Every structure is written in C-alpha cells, then in structure tokens.
Coordinates of C-alpha atoms in Angstrom, one line a residue:
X1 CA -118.5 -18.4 95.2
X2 CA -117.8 -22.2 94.9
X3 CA -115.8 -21.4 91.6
X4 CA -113.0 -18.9 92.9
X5 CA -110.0 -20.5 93.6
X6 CA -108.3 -20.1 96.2
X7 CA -104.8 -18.1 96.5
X8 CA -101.7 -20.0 97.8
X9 CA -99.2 -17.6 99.4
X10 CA -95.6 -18.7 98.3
X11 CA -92.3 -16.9 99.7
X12 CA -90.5 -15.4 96.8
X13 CA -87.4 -14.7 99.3
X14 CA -85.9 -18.0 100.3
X15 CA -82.1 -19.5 98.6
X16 CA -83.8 -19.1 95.1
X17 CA -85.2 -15.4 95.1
X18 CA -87.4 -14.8 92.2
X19 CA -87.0 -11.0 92.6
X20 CA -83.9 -10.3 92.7
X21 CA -83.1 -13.1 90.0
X22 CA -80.5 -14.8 93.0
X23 CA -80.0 -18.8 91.9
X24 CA -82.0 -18.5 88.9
X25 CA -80.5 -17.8 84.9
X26 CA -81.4 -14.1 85.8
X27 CA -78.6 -14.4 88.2
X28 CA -76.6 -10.8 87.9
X29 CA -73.7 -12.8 89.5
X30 CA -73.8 -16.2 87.1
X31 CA -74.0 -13.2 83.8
X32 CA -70.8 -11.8 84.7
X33 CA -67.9 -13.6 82.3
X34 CA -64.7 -12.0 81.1
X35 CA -64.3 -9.6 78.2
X36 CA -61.1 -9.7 76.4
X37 CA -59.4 -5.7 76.3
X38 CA -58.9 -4.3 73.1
X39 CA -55.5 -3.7 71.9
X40 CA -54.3 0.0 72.5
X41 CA -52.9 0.9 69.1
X42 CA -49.4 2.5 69.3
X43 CA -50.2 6.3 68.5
X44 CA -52.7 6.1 71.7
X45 CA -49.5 4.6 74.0
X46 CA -47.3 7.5 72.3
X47 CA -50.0 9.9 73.2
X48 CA -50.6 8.8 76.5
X49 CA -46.8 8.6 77.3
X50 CA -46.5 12.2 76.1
X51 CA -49.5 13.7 77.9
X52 CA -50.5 11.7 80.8
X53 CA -48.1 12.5 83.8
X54 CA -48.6 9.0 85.4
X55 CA -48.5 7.0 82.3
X56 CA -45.0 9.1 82.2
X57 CA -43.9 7.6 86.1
X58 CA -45.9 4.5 85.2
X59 CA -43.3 3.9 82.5
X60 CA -39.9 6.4 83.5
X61 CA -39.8 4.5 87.4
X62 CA -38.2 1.7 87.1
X63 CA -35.6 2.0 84.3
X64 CA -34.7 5.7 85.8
X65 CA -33.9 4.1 89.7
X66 CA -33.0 0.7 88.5
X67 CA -30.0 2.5 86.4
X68 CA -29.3 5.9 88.5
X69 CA -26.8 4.4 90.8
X70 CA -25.4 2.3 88.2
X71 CA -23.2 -0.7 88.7
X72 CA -19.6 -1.3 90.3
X73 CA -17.7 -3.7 88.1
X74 CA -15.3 -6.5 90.4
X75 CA -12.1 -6.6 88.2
X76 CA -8.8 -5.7 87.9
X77 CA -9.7 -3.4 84.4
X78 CA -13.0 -1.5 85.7
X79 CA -11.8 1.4 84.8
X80 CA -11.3 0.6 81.1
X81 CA -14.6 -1.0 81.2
X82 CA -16.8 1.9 82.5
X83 CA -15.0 4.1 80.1
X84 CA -15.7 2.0 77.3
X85 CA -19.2 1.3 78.1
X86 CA -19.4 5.3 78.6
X87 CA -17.7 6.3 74.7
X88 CA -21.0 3.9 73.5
X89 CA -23.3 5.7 75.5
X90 CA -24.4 2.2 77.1
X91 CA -26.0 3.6 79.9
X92 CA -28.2 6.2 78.2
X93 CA -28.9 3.9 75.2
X94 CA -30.1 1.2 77.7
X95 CA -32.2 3.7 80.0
X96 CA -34.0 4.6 77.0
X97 CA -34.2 1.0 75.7
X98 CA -36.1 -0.7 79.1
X99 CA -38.5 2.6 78.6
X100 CA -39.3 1.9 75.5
X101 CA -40.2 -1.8 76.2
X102 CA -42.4 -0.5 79.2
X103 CA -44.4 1.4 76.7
X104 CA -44.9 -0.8 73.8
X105 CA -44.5 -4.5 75.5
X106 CA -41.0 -4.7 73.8
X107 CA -37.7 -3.1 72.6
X108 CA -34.5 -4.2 71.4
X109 CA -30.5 -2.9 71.4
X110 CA -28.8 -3.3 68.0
X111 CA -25.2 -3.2 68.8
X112 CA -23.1 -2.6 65.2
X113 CA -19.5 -3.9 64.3
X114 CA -17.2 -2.3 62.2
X115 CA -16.7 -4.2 58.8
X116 CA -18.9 -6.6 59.9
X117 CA -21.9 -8.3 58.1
X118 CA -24.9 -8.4 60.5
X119 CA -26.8 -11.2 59.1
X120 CA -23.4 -13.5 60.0
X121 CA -23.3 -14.8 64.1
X122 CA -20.4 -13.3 66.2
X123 CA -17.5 -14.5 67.0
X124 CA -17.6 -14.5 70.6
X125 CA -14.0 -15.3 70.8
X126 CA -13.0 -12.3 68.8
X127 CA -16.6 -10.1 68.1
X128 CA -14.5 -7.3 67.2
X129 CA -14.8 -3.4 67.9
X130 CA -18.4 -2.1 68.7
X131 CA -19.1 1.7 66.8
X132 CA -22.6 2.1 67.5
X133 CA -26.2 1.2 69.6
X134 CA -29.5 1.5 68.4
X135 CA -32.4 1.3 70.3
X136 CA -35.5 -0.1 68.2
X137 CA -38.8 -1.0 69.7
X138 CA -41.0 -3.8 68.5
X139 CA -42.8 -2.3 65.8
X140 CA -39.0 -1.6 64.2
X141 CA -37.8 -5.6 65.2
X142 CA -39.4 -8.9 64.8
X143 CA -38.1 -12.1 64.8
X144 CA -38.0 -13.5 61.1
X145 CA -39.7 -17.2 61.6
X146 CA -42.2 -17.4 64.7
X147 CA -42.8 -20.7 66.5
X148 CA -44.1 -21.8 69.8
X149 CA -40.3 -22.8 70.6
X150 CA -39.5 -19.1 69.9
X151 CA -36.1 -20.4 68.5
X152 CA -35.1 -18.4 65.3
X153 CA -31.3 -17.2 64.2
X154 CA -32.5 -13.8 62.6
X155 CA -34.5 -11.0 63.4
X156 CA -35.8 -8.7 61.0
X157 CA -34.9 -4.4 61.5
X158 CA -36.2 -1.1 59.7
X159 CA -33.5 0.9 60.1
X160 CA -33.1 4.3 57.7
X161 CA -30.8 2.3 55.4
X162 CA -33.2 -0.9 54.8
X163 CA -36.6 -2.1 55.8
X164 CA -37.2 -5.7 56.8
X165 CA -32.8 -6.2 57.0
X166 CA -31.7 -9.7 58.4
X167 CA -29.6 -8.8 61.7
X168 CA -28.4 -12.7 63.6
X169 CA -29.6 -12.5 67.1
X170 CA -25.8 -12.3 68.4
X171 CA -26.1 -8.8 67.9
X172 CA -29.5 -7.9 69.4
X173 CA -29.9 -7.4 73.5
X174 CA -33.6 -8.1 73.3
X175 CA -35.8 -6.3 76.3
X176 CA -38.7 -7.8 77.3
X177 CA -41.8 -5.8 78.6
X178 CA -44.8 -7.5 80.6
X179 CA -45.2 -11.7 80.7
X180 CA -47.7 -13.1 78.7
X181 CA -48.7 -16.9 77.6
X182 CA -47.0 -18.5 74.4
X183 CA -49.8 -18.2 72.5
X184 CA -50.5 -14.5 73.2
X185 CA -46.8 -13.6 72.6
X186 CA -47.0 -15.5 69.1
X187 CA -50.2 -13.2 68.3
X188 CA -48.1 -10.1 69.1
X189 CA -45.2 -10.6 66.6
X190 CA -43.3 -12.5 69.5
X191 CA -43.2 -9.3 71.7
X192 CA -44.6 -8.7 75.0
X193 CA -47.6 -6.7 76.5
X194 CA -47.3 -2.6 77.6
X195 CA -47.1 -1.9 80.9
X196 CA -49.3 0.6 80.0
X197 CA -51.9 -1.3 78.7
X198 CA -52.1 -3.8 81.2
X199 CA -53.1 -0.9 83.8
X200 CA -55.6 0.7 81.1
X201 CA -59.0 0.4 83.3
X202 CA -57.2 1.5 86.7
X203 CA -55.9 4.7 84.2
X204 CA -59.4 5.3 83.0
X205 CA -60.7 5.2 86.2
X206 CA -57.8 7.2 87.8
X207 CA -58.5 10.0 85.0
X208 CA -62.4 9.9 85.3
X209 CA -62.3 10.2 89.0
X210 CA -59.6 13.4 88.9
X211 CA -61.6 14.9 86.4
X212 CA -64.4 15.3 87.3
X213 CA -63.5 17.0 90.7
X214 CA -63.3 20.6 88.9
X215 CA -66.2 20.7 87.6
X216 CA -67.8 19.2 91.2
X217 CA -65.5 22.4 92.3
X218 CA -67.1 24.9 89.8
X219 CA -70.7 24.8 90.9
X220 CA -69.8 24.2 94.9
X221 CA -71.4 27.3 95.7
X222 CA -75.0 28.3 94.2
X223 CA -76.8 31.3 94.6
X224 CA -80.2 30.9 95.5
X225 CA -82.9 33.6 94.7
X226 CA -86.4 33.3 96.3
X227 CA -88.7 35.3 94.4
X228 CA -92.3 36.5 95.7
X229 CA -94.6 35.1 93.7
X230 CA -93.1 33.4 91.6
X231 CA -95.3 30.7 91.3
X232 CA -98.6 33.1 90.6
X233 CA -97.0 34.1 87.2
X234 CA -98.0 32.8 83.9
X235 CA -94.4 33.2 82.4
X236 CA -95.4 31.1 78.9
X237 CA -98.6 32.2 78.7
X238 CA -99.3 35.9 79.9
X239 CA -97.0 38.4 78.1
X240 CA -97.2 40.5 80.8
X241 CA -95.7 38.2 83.1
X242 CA -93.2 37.6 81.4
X243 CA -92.0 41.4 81.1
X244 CA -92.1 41.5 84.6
X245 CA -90.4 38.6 85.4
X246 CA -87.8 40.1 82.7
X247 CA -87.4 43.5 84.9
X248 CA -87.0 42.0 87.8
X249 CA -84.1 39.7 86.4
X250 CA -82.7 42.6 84.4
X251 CA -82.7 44.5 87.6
X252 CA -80.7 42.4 89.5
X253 CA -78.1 41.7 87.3
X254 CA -77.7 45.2 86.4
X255 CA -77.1 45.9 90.1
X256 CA -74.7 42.8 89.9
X257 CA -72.6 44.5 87.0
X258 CA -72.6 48.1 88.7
X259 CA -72.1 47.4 92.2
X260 CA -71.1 43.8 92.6
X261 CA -74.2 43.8 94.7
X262 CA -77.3 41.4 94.6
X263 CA -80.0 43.8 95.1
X264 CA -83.9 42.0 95.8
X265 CA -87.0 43.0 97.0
X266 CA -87.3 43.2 100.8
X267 CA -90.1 40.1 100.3
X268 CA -87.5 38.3 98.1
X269 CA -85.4 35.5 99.8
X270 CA -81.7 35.3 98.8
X271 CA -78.8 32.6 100.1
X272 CA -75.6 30.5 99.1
X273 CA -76.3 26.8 98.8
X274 CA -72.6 24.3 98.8
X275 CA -73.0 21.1 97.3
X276 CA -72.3 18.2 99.4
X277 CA -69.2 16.9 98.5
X278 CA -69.2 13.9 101.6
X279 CA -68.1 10.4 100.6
X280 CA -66.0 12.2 97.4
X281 CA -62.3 11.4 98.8
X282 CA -63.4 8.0 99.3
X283 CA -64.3 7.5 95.3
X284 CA -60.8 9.6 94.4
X285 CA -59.0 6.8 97.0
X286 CA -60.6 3.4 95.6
X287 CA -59.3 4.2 92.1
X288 CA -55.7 5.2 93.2
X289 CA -55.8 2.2 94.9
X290 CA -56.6 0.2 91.8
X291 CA -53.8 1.7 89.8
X292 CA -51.2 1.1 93.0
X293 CA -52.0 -2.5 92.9
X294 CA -51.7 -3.0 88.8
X295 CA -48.5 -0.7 88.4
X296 CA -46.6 -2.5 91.6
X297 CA -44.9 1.1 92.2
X298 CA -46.3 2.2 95.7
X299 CA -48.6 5.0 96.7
X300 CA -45.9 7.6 98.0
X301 CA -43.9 6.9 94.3
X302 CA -46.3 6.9 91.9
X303 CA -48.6 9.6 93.1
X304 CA -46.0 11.6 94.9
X305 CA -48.4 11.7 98.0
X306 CA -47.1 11.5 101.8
X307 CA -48.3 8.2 103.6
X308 CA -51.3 8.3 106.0
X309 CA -49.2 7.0 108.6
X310 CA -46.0 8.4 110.1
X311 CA -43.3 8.9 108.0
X312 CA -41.3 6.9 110.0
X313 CA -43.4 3.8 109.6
X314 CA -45.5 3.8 106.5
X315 CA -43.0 5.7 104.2
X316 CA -40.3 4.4 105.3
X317 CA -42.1 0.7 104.5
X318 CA -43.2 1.8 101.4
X319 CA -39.4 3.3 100.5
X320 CA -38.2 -0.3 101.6
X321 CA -40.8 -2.2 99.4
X322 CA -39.9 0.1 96.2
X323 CA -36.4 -0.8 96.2
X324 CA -36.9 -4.2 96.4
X325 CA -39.3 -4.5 93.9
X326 CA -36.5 -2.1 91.9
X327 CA -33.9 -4.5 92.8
X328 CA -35.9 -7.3 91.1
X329 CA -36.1 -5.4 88.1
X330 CA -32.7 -5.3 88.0
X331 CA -32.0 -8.4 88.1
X332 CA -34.7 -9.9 85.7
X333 CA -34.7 -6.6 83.3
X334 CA -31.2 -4.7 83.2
X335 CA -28.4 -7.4 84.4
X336 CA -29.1 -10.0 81.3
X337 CA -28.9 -7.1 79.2
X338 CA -25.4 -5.6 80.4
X339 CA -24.2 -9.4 80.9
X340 CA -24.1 -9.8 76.9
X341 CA -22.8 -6.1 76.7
X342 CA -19.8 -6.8 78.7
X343 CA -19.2 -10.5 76.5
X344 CA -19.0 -8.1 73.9
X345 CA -17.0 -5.4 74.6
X346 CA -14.3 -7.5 77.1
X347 CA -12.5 -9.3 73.8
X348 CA -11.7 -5.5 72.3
X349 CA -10.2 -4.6 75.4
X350 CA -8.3 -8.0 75.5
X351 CA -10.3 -9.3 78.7
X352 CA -10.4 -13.3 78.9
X353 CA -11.8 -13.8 82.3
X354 CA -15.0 -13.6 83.6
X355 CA -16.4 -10.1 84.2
X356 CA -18.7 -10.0 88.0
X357 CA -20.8 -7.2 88.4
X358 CA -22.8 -5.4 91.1
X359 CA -25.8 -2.9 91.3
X360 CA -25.2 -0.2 93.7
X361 CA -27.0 0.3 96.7
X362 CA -30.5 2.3 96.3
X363 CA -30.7 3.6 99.4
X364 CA -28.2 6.2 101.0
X365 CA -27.2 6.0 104.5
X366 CA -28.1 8.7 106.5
X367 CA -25.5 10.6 109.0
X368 CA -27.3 8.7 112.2
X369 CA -27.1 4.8 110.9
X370 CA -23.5 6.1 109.5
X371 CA -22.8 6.8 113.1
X372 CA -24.9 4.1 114.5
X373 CA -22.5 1.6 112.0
X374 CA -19.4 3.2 113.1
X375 CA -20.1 2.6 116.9
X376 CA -21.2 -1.1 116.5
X377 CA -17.9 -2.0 114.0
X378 CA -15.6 -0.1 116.9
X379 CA -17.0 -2.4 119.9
X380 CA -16.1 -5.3 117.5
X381 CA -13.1 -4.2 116.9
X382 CA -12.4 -3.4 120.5
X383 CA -13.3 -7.1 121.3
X384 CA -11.6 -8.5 118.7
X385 CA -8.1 -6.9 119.7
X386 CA -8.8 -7.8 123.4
X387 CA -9.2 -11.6 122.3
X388 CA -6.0 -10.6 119.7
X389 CA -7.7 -12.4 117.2
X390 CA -6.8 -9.0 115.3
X391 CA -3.6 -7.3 115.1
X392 CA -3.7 -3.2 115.1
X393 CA -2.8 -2.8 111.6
X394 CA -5.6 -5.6 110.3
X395 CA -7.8 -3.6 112.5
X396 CA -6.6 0.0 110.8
X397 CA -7.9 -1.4 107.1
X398 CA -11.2 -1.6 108.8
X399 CA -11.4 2.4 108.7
X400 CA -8.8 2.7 105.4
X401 CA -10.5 4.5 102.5
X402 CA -13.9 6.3 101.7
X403 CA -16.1 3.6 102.7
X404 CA -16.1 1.4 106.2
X405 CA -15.3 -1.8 106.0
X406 CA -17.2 -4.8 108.1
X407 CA -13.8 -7.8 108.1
X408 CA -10.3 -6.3 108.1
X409 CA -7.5 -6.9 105.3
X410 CA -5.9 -10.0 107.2
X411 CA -2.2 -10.0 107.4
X412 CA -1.0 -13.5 105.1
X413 CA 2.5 -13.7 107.4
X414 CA 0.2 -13.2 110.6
X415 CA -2.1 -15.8 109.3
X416 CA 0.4 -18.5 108.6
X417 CA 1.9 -17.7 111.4
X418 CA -1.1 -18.5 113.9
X419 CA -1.6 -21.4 111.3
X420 CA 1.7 -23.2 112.3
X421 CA 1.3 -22.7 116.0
X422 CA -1.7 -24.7 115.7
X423 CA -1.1 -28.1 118.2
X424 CA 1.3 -26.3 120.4
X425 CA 1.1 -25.4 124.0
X426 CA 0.0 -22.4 124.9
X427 CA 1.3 -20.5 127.9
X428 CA -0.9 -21.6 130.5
X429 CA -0.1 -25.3 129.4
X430 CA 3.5 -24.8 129.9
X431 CA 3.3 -23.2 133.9
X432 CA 1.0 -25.7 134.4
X433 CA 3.8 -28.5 133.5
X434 CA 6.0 -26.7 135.1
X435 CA 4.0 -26.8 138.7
X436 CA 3.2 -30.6 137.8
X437 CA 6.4 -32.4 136.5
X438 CA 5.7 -35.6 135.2
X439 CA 7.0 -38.4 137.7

C-alpha cells in the first residue's frame, strides 16, 4: 500500500479551462482568422441578377429612385437642355449605366462625336455635336496603363466595330460601383467591387433560410398509425409476417384510395402529429437582418415588408432614412456623371455659363402638410403685412404659380425706396418735435 501514489485533485475549470480548450492553443475563439471570399465570376452575377428577386432590388433601388424624379436645371435655356439630354436618351442610358456598375463593380458611358477621332482629347471649348451613348461595363472598358496613381489618358473598349480600341478618357463618364483599397482596385482591372458580391453570405443565408421553410411546410402534419402488435412480428425473418404485415398495409391504403378514409383495426391507434415549428421566425429574421445591414436599403424597401412598429413611426423613419441614403447616392453616384454631360452638350447649344442643377425632391407632400404649409406661410404673411414690411402685391407672388413659395418676389422700386428713407424721421419723431420745440 506504501507504493500507490496518491491522487492530487486539480480544477480543470478556472481562467484556463482544459475542457473546453478556453486560454489554451485549442482556443475555438483564438482559431477563428479571416478567409478571403472568392470572386463571383460574371455569368453567376448575370444569373443571380436575372433570377434572384432581391439581387434584382439589391441592384434596380437606388439608380431607379435616385433618377425617377429627375433633376430641375437653374438656367435661363432649361428647356433646350432637357430636350437635348432627352433626343440622347441620357436619362435611360444613365439608369441603365449606375445598374450595371451595381452588378459588376463598374460601368462606363461612351459618349461618341460626329467626325471625331476618339483616341484625340476634347476640346472642351468646342467638343462638338454628341450622336450617340453607349453604356459598357467593366469587362467591355479598362484603362490602358494601370498604376497606383490611377492616372492614364486612354482607356481601352470592345465595341462591335473593334476589340481593345483606344477611346481618351474625355469621352468616357466612368461609374464607380463599391470602394475598395488601391491595391484591390489594381487587382480588378482598376474597377470596383459588385454590390452584389459584397452581400454574398447575407444572400446565401437569406436564400437557405426561405428555402427551406417549404419543405419544413410539407411534412407539418404526419399521420401516425399505431399498430397492435407490431412489435411481436418477425417482418425480416418470418415470411409469414411479413404477408401479414403486407395485408394489413395494403388494406388501409386501399380504403385510402376508395373512400378517402383511414380504415384500422378497433385495437389500432391512429392520430395527426404537427412538427414544431417554434423558434423558426426568429432564424428567418436574423438573416434578413444580415442582408438589411450589408445592402444599406431598409427592411420595409428591400423586403417589401410592413414595419413592426406603427406605420406612423417606424415606416415613416425608415421612408426618411431611404431617401437620405438615396440622396447620397445622388450626389456621390449620378451628379459627377450628369456634371460632365452637361460640359458636353452646353457648347452645341452655344451655352458659356455655368450650368447649376438640382435633384428633385423624393418625397411628395401629402394633402394635410400641403395644408399645414399653407396655414403657417399665411400667418407670416399676415404679420408681415401688419409690420408692412411686405406690400400686397410682394405678398401675392407668394401664392403665384403651381408651387407655394416661402419669400415673396420683392418689389426693386419698393426696395430702393425704403433704402433711401433710411436716417430719416419717422412719424412718431416728427409729433414728438413738434410737442418739444427746441429752445
């Protein structure tokens, strides 16, 4: 008994936990390390575009409300402008353009001059008249020389006429699709990354979790046959057995077909068993909430699904975040892109001067703030003419035309008027005099 040695209890559950491998190399958390995604190749994006229904909002959203309200142009020639850009098909052209560089990580706008040869820069004094606009993606336009500047004159186009054609970059309105680093950009052909693949996991797990709900839906009711005896017969073993554990199937599904009836022996047992499906809206929600957060379109756009809250509240916070975030891709995606458009066209039309721009509103006004506005701009107005800061006919431009106006048109004669009976005495100044001569 001398010789057995003694066992020393040690705790295999303290800050280093030998079990579960917690602070030691087996460490589940420490193993974890990123795994660079593979590149989707550009028939799966045309497939997915095609098929999918939101890989088709993930990549129709933004273009589709950044450009459905269009733009108001602030000059004296709008009209000839809108009309122009119309006769090119600008809009269209462009819509399809920013869809295309959501898709692949890149497109491109080739805008071709008559009698012109494209590998020459533009004169942007006098470019000359526009006759066409094509819309390539990146796999149709690269830049000719890549460098981590990303400074090059040329880019090279397949078009149906030539492949590889030098076109100077004058003439190209690049669109950009998702930012990347330098160096990733350079490994891409100097193009961008897909909106699309950038939200490939949330998509895959989107898919998986919708999917598989039929088939959860197909077996949620089982019928359940208790059979008497069941367990006393030698099925793979006694022949017998087996023929009359045949009949007895045969019988019921015979009576099944015939009748639409389950017919059983009075010992049998029969009853309907539903699978549980607790916990499954909770799995759906986690990986809709995934692809919410990567796309940056909100719950009630992208999924067309009402808000949990009131409508009043959550959607209309939701409705409010979407057209800012639309309003940002305006102003980073579509206005470069019509800026160079319009220092294009404006020479052809004989336009010198700058050309200012606006996006239209995304949100209409509904009938109550319409009437809500309208009652506020009156009491101003009211006050306004009691302190005749205002004359009546300033006040009357207020209401002038289709849409109401917050300042009046001021009169110019008023204006200089009030401006040179600036320093003098007003009324009250002169009674008081008056009452109080000087001695």
């Amino acid at each position: 008994m001398s010789n057995i040695i003694p066992f020393r209890p040690r705790r295999f559950d303290t800050h280093v936990n030998l079990i579960t491998g917690f602070g030691t190399k087996a460490d589940h958390a420490e193993q974890f390390h990123w795994v660079a995604e593979p590149r989707v190749s550009r028939g799966t994006l045309e497939s997915m575009y095609a098929d999918h229904p939101i890989v088709w909002k993930l990549v129709d959203l933004f273009p589709d409300d950044g450009l459905r309200e269009w733009i108001t142009i602030n000059h004296d020639r709008c009209d000839e402008l809108l009309k122009a850009l119309k006769r090119l098909c600008f809009r269209k052209q462009l819509n399809y353009g920013l869809k295309m560089a959501r898709l692949h990580g890149g497109a491109a706008l080739y805008v071709h001059f008559e009698g012109q040869d494209p590998e020459e820069p533009l004169n942007w004094e006098n470019p000359g008249t526009i006759s066409d606009i094509s819309v390539l993606d990146k796999d149709y336009i690269w830049p000719e020389q890549l460098n981590r500047s990303m400074r090059f004159n040329h880019y090279c186009v397949n078009t149906e006429d030539a492949a590889g054609a030098r076109v100077h970059k004058d003439r190209i309105i690049d669109l950009q699709g998702e930012s990347v680093s330098r160096d990733w950009q350079l490994q891409n052909g100097g193009w961008f990354q897909s909106s699309v693949a950038r939200c490939r996991k949330p998509l895959l797990a989107y898919s998986l979790s919708h999917n598989l709900v039929p088939n959860i839906i197909k077996d949620f009711i089982r019928d359940v046959i208790k059979l008497q005896g069941l367990n006393e017969l030698s099925i793979n073993t006694c022949e017998q057995d087996m023929r009359d554990f045949n009949d007895r199937l045969h019988a019921m599904l015979l009576a099944q077909s015939m009748f639409n009836k389950t017919v059983i022996d009075k010992e049998d047992e029969y009853q309907r068993s539903t699978t549980s499906v607790a916990g499954l809206h909770d799995l759906i929600r986690n990986p809709e909430k995934a692809l919410v957060a990567a796309s940056g379109i909100p719950h009630t756009k992208l999924l067309g699904e009402s808000p949990g809250g009131t409508l009043s509240q959550a959607g209309n916070s939701q409705e409010r975040d979407w057209h800012k975030a639309v309003s940002a891709y305006q102003e980073d995606r579509i206005r470069p892109a019509i800026e160079k458009m319009l220092l294009m066209l404006a020479p052809s039309l004989g336009i010198r001067d700058d050309i200012p721009f606006a996006f239209n509103p995304l949100d209409a006004v509904t009938q109550k703030e319409q009437a809500e506005m309208l009652k506020l701009v009156a009491e101003a107005t009211f006050r306004m003419l009691e302190a005749q800061a205002w004359t009546v006919e300033e006040a009357r431009t207020l209401f002038a035309g289709e849409e109401l106006k917050m300042l009046p048109v001021l009169d110019q004669n008023t204006s200089r008027a009030l401006a040179a009976m600036k320093g003098l005495p007003n009324d009250e100044e002169i009674k008081q005099t008056q009452r109080n001569p000087a001695r």
